[in-house]
Coordinates of N, CA and C in Angstrom, one line a residue:
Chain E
X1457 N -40.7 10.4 -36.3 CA -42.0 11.0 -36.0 C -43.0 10.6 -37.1
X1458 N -44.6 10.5 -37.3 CA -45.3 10.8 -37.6 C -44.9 11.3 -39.1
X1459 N -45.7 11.2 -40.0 CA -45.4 11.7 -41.0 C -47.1 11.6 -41.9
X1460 N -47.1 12.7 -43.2 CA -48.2 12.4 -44.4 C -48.7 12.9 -45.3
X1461 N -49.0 12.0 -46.1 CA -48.9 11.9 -48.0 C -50.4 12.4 -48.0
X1462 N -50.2 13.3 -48.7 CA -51.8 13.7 -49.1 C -51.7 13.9 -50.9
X1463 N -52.5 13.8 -50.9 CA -53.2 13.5 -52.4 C -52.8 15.4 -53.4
X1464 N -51.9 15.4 -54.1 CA -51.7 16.5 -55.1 C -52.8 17.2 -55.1
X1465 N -52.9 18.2 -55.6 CA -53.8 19.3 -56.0 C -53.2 20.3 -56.7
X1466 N -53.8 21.3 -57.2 CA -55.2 21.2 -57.4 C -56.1 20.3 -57.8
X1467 N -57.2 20.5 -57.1 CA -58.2 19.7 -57.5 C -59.5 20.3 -58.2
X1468 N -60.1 20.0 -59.3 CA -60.6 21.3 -59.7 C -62.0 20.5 -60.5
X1469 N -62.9 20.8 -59.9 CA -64.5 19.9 -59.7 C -65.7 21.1 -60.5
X1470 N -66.5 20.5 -61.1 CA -67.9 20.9 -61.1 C -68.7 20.7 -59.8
X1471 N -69.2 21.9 -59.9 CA -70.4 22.0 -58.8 C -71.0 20.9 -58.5
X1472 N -71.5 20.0 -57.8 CA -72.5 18.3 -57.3 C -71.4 17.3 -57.7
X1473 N -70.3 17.8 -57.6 CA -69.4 16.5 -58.5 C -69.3 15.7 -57.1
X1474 N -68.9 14.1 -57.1 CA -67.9 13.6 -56.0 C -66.4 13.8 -55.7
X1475 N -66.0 14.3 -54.6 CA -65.0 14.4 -54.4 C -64.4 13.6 -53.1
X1476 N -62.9 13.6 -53.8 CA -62.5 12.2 -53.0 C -60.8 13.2 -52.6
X1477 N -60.5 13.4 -51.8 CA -59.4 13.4 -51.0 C -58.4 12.7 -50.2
X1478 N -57.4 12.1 -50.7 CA -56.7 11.1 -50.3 C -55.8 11.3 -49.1
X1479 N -55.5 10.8 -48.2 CA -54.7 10.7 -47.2 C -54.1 9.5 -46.1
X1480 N -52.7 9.6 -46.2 CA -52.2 8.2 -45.6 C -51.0 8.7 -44.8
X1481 N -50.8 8.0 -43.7 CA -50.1 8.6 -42.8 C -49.2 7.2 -42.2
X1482 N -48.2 7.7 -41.7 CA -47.2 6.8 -40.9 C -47.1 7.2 -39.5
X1483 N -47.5 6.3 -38.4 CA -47.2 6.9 -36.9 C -46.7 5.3 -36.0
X1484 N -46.7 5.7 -34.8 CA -46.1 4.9 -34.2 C -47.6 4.7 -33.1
X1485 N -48.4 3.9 -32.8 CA -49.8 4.0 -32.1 C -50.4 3.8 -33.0
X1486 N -51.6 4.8 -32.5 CA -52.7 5.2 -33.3 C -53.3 6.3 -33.1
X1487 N -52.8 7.7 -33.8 CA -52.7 8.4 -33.3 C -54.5 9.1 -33.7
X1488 N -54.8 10.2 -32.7 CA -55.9 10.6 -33.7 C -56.2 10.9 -35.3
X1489 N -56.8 11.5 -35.6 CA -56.9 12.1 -37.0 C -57.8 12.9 -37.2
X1490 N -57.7 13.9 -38.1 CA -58.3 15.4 -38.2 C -58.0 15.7 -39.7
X1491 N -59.3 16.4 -39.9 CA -58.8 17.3 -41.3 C -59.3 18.7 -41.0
X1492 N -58.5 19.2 -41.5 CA -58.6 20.6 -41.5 C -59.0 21.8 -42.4
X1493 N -59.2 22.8 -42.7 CA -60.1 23.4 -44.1 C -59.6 25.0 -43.7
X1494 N -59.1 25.7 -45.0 CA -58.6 26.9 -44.9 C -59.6 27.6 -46.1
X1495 N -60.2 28.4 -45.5 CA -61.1 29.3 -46.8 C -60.0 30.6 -46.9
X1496 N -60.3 30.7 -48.8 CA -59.3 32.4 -49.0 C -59.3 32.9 -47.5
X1497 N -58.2 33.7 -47.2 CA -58.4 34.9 -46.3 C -58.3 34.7 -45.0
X1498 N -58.9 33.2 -44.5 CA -59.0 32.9 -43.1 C -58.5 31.7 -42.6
X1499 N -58.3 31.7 -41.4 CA -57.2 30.9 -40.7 C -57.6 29.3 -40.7
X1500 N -57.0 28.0 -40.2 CA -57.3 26.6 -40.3 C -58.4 26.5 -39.5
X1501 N -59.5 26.0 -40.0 CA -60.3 25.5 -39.2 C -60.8 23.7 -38.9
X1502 N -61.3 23.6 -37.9 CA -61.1 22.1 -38.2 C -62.6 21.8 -38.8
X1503 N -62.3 20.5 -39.5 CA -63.3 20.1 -40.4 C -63.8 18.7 -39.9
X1504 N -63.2 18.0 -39.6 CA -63.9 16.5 -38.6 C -62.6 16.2 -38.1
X1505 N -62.8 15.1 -37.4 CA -62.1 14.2 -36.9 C -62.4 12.4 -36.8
X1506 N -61.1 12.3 -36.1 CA -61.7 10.5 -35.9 C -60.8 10.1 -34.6
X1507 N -61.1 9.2 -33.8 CA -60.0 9.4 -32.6 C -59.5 7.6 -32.9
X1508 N -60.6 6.9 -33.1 CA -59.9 5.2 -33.4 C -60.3 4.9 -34.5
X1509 N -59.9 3.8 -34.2 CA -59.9 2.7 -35.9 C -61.7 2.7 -36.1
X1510 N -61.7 2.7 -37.3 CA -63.0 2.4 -37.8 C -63.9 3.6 -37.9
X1511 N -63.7 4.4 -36.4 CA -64.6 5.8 -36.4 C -64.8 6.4 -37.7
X1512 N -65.8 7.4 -38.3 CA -66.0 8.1 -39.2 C -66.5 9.5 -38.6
X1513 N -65.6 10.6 -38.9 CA -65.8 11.6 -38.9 C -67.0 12.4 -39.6
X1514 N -67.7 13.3 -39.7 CA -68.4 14.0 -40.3 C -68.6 15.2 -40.0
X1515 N -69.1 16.5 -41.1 CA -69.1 17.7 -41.1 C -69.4 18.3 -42.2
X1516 N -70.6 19.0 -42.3 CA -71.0 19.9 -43.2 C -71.1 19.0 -44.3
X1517 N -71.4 17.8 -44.3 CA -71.1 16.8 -46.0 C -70.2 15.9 -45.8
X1518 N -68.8 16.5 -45.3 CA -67.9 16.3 -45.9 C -67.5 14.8 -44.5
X1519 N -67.2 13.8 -45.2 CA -67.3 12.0 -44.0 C -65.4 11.7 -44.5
X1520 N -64.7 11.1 -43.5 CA -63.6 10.2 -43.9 C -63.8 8.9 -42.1
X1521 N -62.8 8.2 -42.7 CA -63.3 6.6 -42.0 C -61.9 6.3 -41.6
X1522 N -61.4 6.2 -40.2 CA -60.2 6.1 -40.2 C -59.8 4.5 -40.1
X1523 N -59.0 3.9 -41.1 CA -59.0 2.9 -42.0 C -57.6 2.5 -40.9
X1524 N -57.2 1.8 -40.3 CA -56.0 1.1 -39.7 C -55.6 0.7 -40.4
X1525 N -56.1 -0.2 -41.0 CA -55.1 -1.1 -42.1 C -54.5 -0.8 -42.8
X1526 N -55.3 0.0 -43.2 CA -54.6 1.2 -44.5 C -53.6 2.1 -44.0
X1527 N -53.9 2.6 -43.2 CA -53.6 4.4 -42.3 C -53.8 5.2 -43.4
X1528 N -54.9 4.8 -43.5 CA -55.9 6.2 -44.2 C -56.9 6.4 -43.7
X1529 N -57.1 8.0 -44.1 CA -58.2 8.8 -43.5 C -58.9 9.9 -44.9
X1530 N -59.1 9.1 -46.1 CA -59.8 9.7 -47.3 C -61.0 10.7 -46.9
X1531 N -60.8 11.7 -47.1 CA -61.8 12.7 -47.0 C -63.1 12.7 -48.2
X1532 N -64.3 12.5 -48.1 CA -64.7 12.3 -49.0 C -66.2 13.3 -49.2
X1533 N -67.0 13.7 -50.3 CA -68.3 14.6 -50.0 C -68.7 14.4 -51.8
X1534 N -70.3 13.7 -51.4 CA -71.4 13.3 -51.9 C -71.6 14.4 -53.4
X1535 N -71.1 15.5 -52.8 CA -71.9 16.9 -54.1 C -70.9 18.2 -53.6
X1536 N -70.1 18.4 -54.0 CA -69.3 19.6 -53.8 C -70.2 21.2 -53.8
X1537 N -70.0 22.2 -53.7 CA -70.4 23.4 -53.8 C -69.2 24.2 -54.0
X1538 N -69.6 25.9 -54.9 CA -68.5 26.1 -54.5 C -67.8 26.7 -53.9
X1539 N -69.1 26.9 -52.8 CA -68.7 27.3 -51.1 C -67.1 26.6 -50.7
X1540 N -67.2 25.4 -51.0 CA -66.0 24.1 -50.3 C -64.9 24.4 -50.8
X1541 N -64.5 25.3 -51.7 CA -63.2 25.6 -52.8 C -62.6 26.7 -51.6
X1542 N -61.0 25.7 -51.3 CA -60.7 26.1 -49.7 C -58.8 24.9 -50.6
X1543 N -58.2 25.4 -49.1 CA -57.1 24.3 -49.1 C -57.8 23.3 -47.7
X1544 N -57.1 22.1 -47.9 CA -57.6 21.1 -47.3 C -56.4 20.1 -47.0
X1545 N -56.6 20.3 -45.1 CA -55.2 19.6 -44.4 C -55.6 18.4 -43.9
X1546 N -54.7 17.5 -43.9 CA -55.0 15.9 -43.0 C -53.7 16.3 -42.0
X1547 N -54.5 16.3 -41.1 CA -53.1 15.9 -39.7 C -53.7 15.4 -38.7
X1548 N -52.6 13.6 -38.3 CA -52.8 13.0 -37.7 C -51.8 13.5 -36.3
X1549 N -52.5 13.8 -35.0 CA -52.2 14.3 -34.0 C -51.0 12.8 -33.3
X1550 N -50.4 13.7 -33.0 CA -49.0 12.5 -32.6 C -49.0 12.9 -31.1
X1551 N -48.0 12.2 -30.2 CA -47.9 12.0 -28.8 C -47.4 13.7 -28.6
X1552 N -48.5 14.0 -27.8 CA -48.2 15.4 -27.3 C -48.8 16.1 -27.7
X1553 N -50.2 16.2 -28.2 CA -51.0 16.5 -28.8 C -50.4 17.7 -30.3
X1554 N -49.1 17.1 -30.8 CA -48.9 18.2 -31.8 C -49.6 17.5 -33.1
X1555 N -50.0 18.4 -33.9 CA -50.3 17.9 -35.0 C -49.4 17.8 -36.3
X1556 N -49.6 17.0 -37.1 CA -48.1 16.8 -38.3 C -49.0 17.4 -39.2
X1557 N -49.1 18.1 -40.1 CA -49.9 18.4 -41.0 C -49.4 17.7 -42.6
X1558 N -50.5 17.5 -43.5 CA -49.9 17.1 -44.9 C -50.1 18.1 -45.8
X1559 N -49.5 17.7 -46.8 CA -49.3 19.4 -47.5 C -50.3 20.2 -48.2
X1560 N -51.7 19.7 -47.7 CA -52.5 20.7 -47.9 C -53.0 20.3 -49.7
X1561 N -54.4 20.1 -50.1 CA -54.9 19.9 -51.2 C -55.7 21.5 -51.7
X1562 N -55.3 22.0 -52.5 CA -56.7 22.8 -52.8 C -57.1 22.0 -54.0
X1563 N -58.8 22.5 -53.6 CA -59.8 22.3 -54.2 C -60.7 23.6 -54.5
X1564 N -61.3 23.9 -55.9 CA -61.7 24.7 -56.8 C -62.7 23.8 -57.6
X1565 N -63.9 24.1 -57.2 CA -65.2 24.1 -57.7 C -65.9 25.1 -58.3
X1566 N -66.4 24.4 -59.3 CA -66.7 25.3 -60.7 C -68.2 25.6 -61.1
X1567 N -68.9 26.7 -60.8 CA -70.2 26.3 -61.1 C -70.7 26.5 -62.5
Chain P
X184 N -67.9 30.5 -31.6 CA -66.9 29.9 -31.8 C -65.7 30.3 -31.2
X185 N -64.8 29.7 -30.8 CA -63.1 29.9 -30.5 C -62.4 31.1 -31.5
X186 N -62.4 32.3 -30.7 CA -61.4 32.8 -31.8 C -60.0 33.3 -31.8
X187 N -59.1 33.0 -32.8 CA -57.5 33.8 -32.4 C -57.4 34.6 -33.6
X188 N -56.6 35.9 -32.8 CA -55.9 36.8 -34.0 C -54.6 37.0 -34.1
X189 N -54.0 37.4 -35.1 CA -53.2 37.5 -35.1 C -52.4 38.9 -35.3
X190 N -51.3 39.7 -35.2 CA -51.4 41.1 -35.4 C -49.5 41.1 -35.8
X191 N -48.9 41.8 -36.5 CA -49.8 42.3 -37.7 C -49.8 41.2 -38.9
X192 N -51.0 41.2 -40.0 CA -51.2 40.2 -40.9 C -49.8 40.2 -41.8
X193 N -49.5 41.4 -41.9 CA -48.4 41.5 -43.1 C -47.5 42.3 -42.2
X194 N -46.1 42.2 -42.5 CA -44.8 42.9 -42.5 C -44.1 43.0 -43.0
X195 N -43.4 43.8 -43.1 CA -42.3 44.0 -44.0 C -41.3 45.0 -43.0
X196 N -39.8 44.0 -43.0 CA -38.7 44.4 -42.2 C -37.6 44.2 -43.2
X197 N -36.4 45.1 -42.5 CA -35.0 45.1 -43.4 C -34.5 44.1 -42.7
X198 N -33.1 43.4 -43.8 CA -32.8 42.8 -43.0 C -32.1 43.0 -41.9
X199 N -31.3 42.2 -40.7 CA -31.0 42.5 -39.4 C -31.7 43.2 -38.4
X200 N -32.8 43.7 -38.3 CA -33.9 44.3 -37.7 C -34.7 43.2 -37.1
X201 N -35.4 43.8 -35.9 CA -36.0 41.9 -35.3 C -37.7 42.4 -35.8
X202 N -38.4 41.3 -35.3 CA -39.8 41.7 -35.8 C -40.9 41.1 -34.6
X203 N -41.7 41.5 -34.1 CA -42.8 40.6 -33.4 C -44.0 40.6 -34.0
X204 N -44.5 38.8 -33.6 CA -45.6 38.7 -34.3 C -46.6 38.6 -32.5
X205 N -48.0 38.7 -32.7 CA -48.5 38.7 -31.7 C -49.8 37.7 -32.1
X206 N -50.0 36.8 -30.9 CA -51.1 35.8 -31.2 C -51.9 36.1 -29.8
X207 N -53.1 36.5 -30.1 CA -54.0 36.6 -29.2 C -55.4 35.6 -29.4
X208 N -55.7 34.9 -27.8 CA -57.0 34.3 -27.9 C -58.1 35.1 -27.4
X209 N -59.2 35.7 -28.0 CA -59.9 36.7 -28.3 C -61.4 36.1 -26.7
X210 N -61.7 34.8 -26.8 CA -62.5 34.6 -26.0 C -62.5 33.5 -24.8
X211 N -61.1 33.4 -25.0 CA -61.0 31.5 -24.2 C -59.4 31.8 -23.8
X212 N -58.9 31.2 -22.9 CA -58.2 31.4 -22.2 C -57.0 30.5 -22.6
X213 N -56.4 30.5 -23.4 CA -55.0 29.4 -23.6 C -53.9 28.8 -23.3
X214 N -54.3 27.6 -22.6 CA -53.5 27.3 -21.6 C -52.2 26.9 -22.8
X215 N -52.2 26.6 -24.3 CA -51.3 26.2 -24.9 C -51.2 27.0 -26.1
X216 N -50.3 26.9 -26.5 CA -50.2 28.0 -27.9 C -48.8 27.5 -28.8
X217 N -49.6 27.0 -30.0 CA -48.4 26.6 -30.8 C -48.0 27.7 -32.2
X218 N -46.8 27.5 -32.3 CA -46.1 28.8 -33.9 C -46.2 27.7 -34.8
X219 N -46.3 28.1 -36.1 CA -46.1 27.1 -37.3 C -45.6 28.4 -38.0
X220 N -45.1 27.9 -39.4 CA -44.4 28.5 -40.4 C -44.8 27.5 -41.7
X221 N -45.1 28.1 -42.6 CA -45.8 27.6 -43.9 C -45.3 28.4 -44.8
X222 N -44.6 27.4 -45.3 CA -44.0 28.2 -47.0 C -44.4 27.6 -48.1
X223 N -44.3 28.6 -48.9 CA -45.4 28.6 -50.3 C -45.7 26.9 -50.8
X224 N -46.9 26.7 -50.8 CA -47.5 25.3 -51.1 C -46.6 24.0 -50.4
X225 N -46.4 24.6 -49.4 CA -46.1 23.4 -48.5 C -47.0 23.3 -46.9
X226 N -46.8 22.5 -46.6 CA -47.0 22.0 -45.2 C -47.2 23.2 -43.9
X227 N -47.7 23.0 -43.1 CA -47.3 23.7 -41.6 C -46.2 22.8 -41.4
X228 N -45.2 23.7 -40.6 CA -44.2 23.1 -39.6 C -44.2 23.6 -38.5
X229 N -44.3 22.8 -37.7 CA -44.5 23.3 -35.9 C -43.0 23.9 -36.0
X230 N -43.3 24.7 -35.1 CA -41.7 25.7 -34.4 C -41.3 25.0 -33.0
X231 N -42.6 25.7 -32.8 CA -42.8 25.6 -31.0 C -43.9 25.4 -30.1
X232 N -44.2 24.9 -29.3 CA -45.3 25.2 -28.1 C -44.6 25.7 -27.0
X233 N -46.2 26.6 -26.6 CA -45.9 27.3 -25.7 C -46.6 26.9 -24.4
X234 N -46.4 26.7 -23.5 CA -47.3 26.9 -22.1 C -47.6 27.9 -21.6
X235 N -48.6 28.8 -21.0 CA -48.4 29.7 -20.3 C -47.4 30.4 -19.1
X236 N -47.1 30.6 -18.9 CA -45.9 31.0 -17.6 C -44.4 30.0 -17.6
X237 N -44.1 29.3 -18.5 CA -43.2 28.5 -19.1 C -42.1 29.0 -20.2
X238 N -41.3 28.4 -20.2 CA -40.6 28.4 -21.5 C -41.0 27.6 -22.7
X239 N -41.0 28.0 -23.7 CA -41.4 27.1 -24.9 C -40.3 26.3 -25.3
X240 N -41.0 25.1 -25.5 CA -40.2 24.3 -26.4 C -40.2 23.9 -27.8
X241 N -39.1 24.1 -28.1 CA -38.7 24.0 -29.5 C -38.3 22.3 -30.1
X242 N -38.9 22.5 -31.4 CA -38.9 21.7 -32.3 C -37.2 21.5 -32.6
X243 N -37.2 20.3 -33.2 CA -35.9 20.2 -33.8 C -35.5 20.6 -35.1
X244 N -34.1 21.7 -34.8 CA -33.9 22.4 -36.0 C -34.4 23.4 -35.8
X245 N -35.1 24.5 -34.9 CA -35.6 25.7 -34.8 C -34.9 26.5 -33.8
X246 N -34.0 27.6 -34.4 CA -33.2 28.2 -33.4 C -33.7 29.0 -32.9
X247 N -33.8 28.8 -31.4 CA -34.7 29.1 -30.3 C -34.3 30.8 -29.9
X248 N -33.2 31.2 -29.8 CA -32.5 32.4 -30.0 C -32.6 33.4 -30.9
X249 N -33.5 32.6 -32.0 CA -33.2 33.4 -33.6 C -35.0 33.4 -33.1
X250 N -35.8 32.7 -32.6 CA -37.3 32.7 -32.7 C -37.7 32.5 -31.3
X251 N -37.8 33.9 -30.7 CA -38.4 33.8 -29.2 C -39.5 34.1 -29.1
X252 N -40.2 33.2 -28.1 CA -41.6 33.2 -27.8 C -41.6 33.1 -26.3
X253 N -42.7 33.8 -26.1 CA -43.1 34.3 -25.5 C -44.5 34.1 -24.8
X254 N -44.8 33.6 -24.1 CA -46.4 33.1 -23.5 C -46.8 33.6 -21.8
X255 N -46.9 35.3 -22.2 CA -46.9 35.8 -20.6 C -48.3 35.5 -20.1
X256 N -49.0 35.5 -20.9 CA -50.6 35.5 -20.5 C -51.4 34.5 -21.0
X257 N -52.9 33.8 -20.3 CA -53.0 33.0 -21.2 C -54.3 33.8 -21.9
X258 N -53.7 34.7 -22.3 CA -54.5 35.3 -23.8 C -53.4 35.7 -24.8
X259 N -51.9 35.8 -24.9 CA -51.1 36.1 -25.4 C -49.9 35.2 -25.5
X260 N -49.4 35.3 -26.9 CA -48.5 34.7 -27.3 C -47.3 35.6 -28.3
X261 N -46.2 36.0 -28.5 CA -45.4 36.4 -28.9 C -44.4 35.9 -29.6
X262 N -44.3 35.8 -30.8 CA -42.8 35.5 -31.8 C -42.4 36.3 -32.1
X263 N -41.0 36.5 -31.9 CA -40.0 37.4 -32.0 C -38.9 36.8 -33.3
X264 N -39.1 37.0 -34.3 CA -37.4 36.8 -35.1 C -36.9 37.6 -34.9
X265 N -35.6 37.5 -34.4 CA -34.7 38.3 -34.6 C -33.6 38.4 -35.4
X266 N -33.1 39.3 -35.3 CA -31.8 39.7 -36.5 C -32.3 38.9 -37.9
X267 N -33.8 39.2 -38.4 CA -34.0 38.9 -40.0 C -33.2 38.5 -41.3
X268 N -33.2 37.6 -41.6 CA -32.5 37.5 -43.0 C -33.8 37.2 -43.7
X269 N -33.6 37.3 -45.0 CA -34.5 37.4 -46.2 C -35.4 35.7 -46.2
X270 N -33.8 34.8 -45.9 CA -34.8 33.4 -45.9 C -35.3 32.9 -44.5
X271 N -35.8 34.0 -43.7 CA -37.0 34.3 -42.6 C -38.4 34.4 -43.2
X272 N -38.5 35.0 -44.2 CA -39.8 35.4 -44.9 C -40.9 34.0 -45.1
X273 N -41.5 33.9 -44.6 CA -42.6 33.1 -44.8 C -43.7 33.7 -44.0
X274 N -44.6 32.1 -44.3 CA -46.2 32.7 -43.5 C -45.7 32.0 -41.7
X275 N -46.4 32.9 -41.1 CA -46.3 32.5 -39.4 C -47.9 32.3 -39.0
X276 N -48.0 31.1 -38.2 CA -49.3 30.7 -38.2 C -49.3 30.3 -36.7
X277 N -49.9 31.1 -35.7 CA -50.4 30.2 -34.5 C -51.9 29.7 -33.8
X278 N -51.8 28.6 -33.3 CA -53.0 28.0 -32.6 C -53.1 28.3 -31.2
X279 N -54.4 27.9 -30.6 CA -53.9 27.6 -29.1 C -55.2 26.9 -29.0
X280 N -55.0 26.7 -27.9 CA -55.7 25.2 -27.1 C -55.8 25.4 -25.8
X281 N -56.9 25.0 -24.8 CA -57.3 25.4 -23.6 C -57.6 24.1 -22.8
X282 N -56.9 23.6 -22.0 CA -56.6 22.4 -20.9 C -56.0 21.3 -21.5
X283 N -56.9 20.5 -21.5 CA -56.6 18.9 -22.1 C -57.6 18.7 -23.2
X284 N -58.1 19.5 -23.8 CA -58.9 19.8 -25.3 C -57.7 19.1 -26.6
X285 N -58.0 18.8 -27.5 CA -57.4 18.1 -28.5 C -57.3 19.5 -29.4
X286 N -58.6 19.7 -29.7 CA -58.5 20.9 -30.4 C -57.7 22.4 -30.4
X287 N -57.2 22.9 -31.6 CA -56.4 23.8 -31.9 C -57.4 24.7 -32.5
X288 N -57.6 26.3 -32.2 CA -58.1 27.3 -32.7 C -57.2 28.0 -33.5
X289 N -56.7 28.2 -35.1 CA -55.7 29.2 -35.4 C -56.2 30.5 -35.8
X290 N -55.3 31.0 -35.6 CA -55.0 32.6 -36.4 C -55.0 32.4 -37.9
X291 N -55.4 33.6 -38.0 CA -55.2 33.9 -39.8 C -53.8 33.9 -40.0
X292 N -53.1 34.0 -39.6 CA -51.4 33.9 -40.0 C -51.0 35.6 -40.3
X293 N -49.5 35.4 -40.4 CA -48.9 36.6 -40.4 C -47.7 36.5 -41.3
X294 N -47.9 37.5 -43.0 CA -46.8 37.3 -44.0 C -45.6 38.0 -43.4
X295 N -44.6 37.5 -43.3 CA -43.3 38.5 -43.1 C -42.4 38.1 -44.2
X296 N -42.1 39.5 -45.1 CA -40.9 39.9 -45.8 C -39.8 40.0 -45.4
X297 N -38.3 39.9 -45.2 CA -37.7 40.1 -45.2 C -36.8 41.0 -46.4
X298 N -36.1 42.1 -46.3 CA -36.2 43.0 -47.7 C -34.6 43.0 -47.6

């Protein structure tokens, strides 16, 4: 099945910093791709997507580019806040619309 | 927005006692409904999906016996552990999904202790 490496965390930023979120996955296709975003207290929400190669997702700031060559889907945003200080999932959707999830990055922004 | 709840957020059961978790879709009708389980700084792991008026299918490695689900309605979804042991305790997390939509709406999740 599907599988994915996400980038360690914590991640721990000044307020307007760039932030870069890594993510690479192994599937058999090309499956979609999705990140996901958990604030304290509340449940996964989705944060973009990408369905093919090349597309770029976007939301609230926050853009990733789904890279084929690579099989990465880097989540990335211009000036953090520290509204964004959340855990943060990459799962690329495999046959049957299940999602694999990766192990989730938190990020902690500092004002 | 899409919303699901979950009920109750926290539990706490002895062991060999069963427990249900309850996943409700609050404004949208779910034709699909998936369980995950998330333990400390790790990953979601799918359990199961559910269809409405169906039996759920289970992931490999999830004893289907020991984790019944339940999808009578498509506003309701049900996990059952039963007979508890301690290394049952984790977070329980479900989504659901309505037709041929990609997207997953989750629940806040539900801690269960085992004591």
């Amino acid at each position: 099945g599907d599988s994915v490496t996400q980038m360690e965390g914590p991640v721990t930023l000044s307020e307007e910093a760039f932030l870069t979120i890594n993510c690479t996955y192994t599937a058999t296709g090309y499956p979609s791709l999705f990140w996901y975003v958990q604030y304290p207290g509340e449940g996964l929400q989705l944060l973009l997507k990408a369905t093919k190669a090349d597309d770029k997702g976007s939301n609230k700031g926050f853009e990733a580019t789904y890279r084929k060559e690579t099989t990465s889907f880097h989540l990335e945003k211009g000036s953090v806040q520290v509204s964004d200080s959340a855990v943060y999932f990459c799962a690329p959707m495999e046959y049957g619309n299940k999602l694999v999830f990766g192990a989730g990055t938190i990020l902690r922004v500092k004002s | 927005g899409a919303v699901v709840s979950q009920h109750p957020s926290r539990v706490i059961c002895k062991s060999g006692t069963s427990v249900k978790i309850e996943c409700r879709s609050l404004d949208f009708q779910a034709t699909t409904m998936f369980w995950y389980r998330q333990f400390p700084k790790q990953s979601l792991m799918l359990m199961a999906t559910s269809n409405e008026g169906s039996k759920a299918t289970y992931e490999q490695g999830v004893e289907k016996d020991k984790f019944l689900i339940n999808h009578a309605s498509l506003t309701l979804s049900t996990l059952t552990v039963t007979s508890a042991h301690p290394e049952d305790s984790s977070f329980y997390i479900c989504s659901a999904r309505w037709g041929s939509s990609y997207e997953q709406y989750f629940g806040p999740g539900t801690r269960l202790t085992v004591t």
